[in-house]
Amino acid sequence: MARGERRRRAAPPAEGARTVERAARGGPGRRDGRGGGTRGAVRGATMAAVVLVLAVALALSGRWMVAWHRAQRAVTLHSAPPALSPDSSSPAVAPDLFWGTYRPHVYFGMKTRSPKPLLTGLMWAQQGATSGTPKLRHTCEQGDGVGPYGWEFHDGLSFGRQHIQDGALRLTTEFVKRPGGQHGGDWSWRVTIEPQASGTPAFPLVSLFFYVVTDGQEVLLPEAGPKGQLKFISGHSNDLGDFRFSLLPPTSPGDTAPKYGSYNVFWSSNPGLPLLTDMVKSRLNSWFQHRPPGASPERYLGLPGSLKWEDRGPSGQGQGQGQFLIQQVTLKVPFSVEFVFESGSARTGRNQALGQLAGSLLTQALENHAKAFQEHFEKIFQLKEKGLTPEELTLGQVALSGLLGGIGYFYGQSLVLPDMGVEGSEQKVDPALFPPVPLFSGVPSRSFFPRGFLWDEGFHQLVVQRWDPRLTREAVGHWLGLLNADGWIGREQILGDEARARVPPEFLVQRAAHANPPTLLLPVEHMLEGGDPVDLAFLRRAFPRLHAWFSWLHQSQAGPVPLSYRWRGRDPALPTLLNPKTLPSGLDDYPRASHPSTTERHLDLRCWIALGARVLSQLAERLGEAEAAAELSPLAASLEAQDTLDELHWAPELGVFADFGNHTKAVQLKPRPPHGLVRVVGRPPPRLQYVDVLGYVTLFPFLLRLLDPNSPRLGPLLDVLGDSRHLWSPFGLRSLAASSSFYGQRNSEHDPPYWRGAVWLNVNYLALGALHHYGHLAGPFQTQAAKLYSELRANVVGNVRRQYQATGFLWEQYSDRDGRGMGCRPFHGWTSLVLLIMAEEY
Ligand SMILES: *[C@@H]1O[C@H](CO)[C@@H](O)[C@H](O)[C@H]1NC(C)=O
């Protein structure tokens, strides 16, 4: 993914914004215009009736037709049958997954798995702030001072409990779902606010804001009570039938006696999801009195008091845009409030007899689910049985819960730059809009990357599938639904207004010529090994898409010689870059050949494709897809053959496997006023050779277990891995050898190091899996592998645990110098693999 771009994302240039706006407005239309131009040229030539001109025009139009056709295919969905049935997310087919915390970028909220969802959420603010307006909390942000926060439990299905620290406040947000009826059933929330430290002298006044948003499909009918308090909100939609929300009177935590609260309400047309926070802020401008009986009154900022429809949109559009209804309740900490959603069709059935899911019934349901979570957790991962400590057990539960609680449901259109067949030529065409598609996926980070990333998702699902294989089928099926007519999947999925609002325009566009590691094949391989009939039935439906995806990868990224591969889309050799980046590889600034060229051969990509061929050919054989097996098996065999790997990637002068390309070591960034840092190339000049960089890429044939246990190549790789001058650190394997001249180097004045030394959990997981594998197979390196395995596992687990205890977060990466968590947080994407490392599940 282009995650290395995060630091540059602060200041999007205006030009990029205009390009994207143009594309967003006129993307598909532009293609028509192009076609029209072609026809115009042909007509003109015909009228002139000059044979020569006609011939030229025909030749040109042929080229244009090819270009038009390519552009068209880039934004056309693949024709293979879907891996999931089109209504698989509907409440009729999957009622238990219909509602969920599928808005990972808000601290707390739920929505339905629908292209036109009903959304709910929570905002809060501490009143009586020292100065100015209170800080309104809503979306997860890196720099808002909230934290640590995260799910203590989340089962990915029907229950979760989250803790959030906000200054002097400690929030607990819990939800539980109850099946029933035909529309996804009921659910209830409980939000509890307590002082962070006991014995706090003055209990602060806090406002909670519960909101419901629709996009025009649903009807909401709030029933006003006294003084800004809603009795309930009833409503109706096609997906949900009749439903009703109720905000129950606040109580003291763990108590049923009501506590006095002050109420405010606001109701308007939906301003657009990215604007909800601002709209509430702008309406929080009147002073009210919180006056509990027998206590002195206190001022607070509140929403306009009474229920009055306010239409902010252009006149007449309010109805079409949907509604935004928000209820504010203000009172003294500590307290609990419950917010209950009842489905009409569930109410008429069993759930009526059960009573409203609130109060002691809710407490009981939450307790039962927490217990069930812990039992299921131990059954699956057996951390207690394997002798892990209580702290490690907590870390494992938090890692899993954060990952499951990060699963989102997105719907919308990507912007795609077509692959025009000639490298670099796609710069000359405009991006076009991909068809609207749904995506059910985990996210790397709720605060910083709250959307789908292709190569991250393969790692996420390795964890998820052990917990609930059905969620993985759902996620993989959705990702395969994004396949275009060529077999390409965009590596970053920015779908819908909320996702788009968080990405600067120049990073919105996905390039249909660029690949990303096919890590989804890792959970697919695990399904294949497990042999669960439901998984196999899924793989049978998914096979044509998996095959098309792999074929595209294998063909489109072919290298200069047979069985070599090259990542398309390296950055150009700009004078400001130390080493042009390779974002499609996922390893962003990991050093490659110093001078990008078409003669390059990338070791990691070849290994990913070898893995793909292996998984696909095994799958084809298992499913009895004879034709595909006949095509894939020989390819897999050639890619796994040691001699071709040696021939293309073994660098005798370096004694390891390596990339190959036009390269010199003699590059440096030097200050050149007034241009800032500029790359200076010294002697010797670049020439075609193996790239002398030791790091994660060096290890790939080992990481993906492509080497025979008796291979003499295994020894040198284990030596590099286990040597503290190179990859070994007390906190895990570093991405780039400490001995490398690129180690810890910035790539440009504005681009600090990313994959240049830091410890990353995804690759450490692969390395541990490989060490475990070779440590269990007879061979000359078995003992060495087994020893490195237990030491590396202890280092990685120990450091992630210490950092979690010190900061309350899992992190994007860890420093190889002092183990400190770095990058964004919380990062419950692939850092959650620490759970599988503890459970020794590879
Ligand atoms: C390597 O790069 C240099 C500098 O761009 C260029 O002059 C040279 O022709 C390249 N060599 C090859 C073999 O591509």
CSV table of C-alpha atoms and ligand atoms in Angstrom, one decimal, residues 595 662 686 688, ligand 1:
chain,number,residue,atom,x,y,z
A,595,HIS,CA,18.2,3.7,-11.3
A,662,ASN,CA,20.8,-0.8,-12.9
A,686,PRO,CA,25.3,2.6,-12.2
A,688,LEU,CA,23.4,-3.8,-14.4
B,1,LIG,C1,21.8,2.9,-16.0
B,1,LIG,O1,21.5,4.2,-15.6
B,1,LIG,C2,22.3,5.2,-16.2
B,1,LIG,C3,21.9,6.6,-15.6
B,1,LIG,O2,20.5,6.8,-15.8
B,1,LIG,C4,22.2,5.2,-17.7
B,1,LIG,O3,23.0,6.2,-18.3
B,1,LIG,C5,22.6,3.8,-18.2
B,1,LIG,O4,22.4,3.8,-19.6
B,1,LIG,C6,21.8,2.8,-17.5
B,1,LIG,N1,22.2,1.5,-17.9
B,1,LIG,C7,21.4,0.5,-18.3
B,1,LIG,C8,22.1,-0.8,-18.7
B,1,LIG,O5,20.2,0.6,-18.3
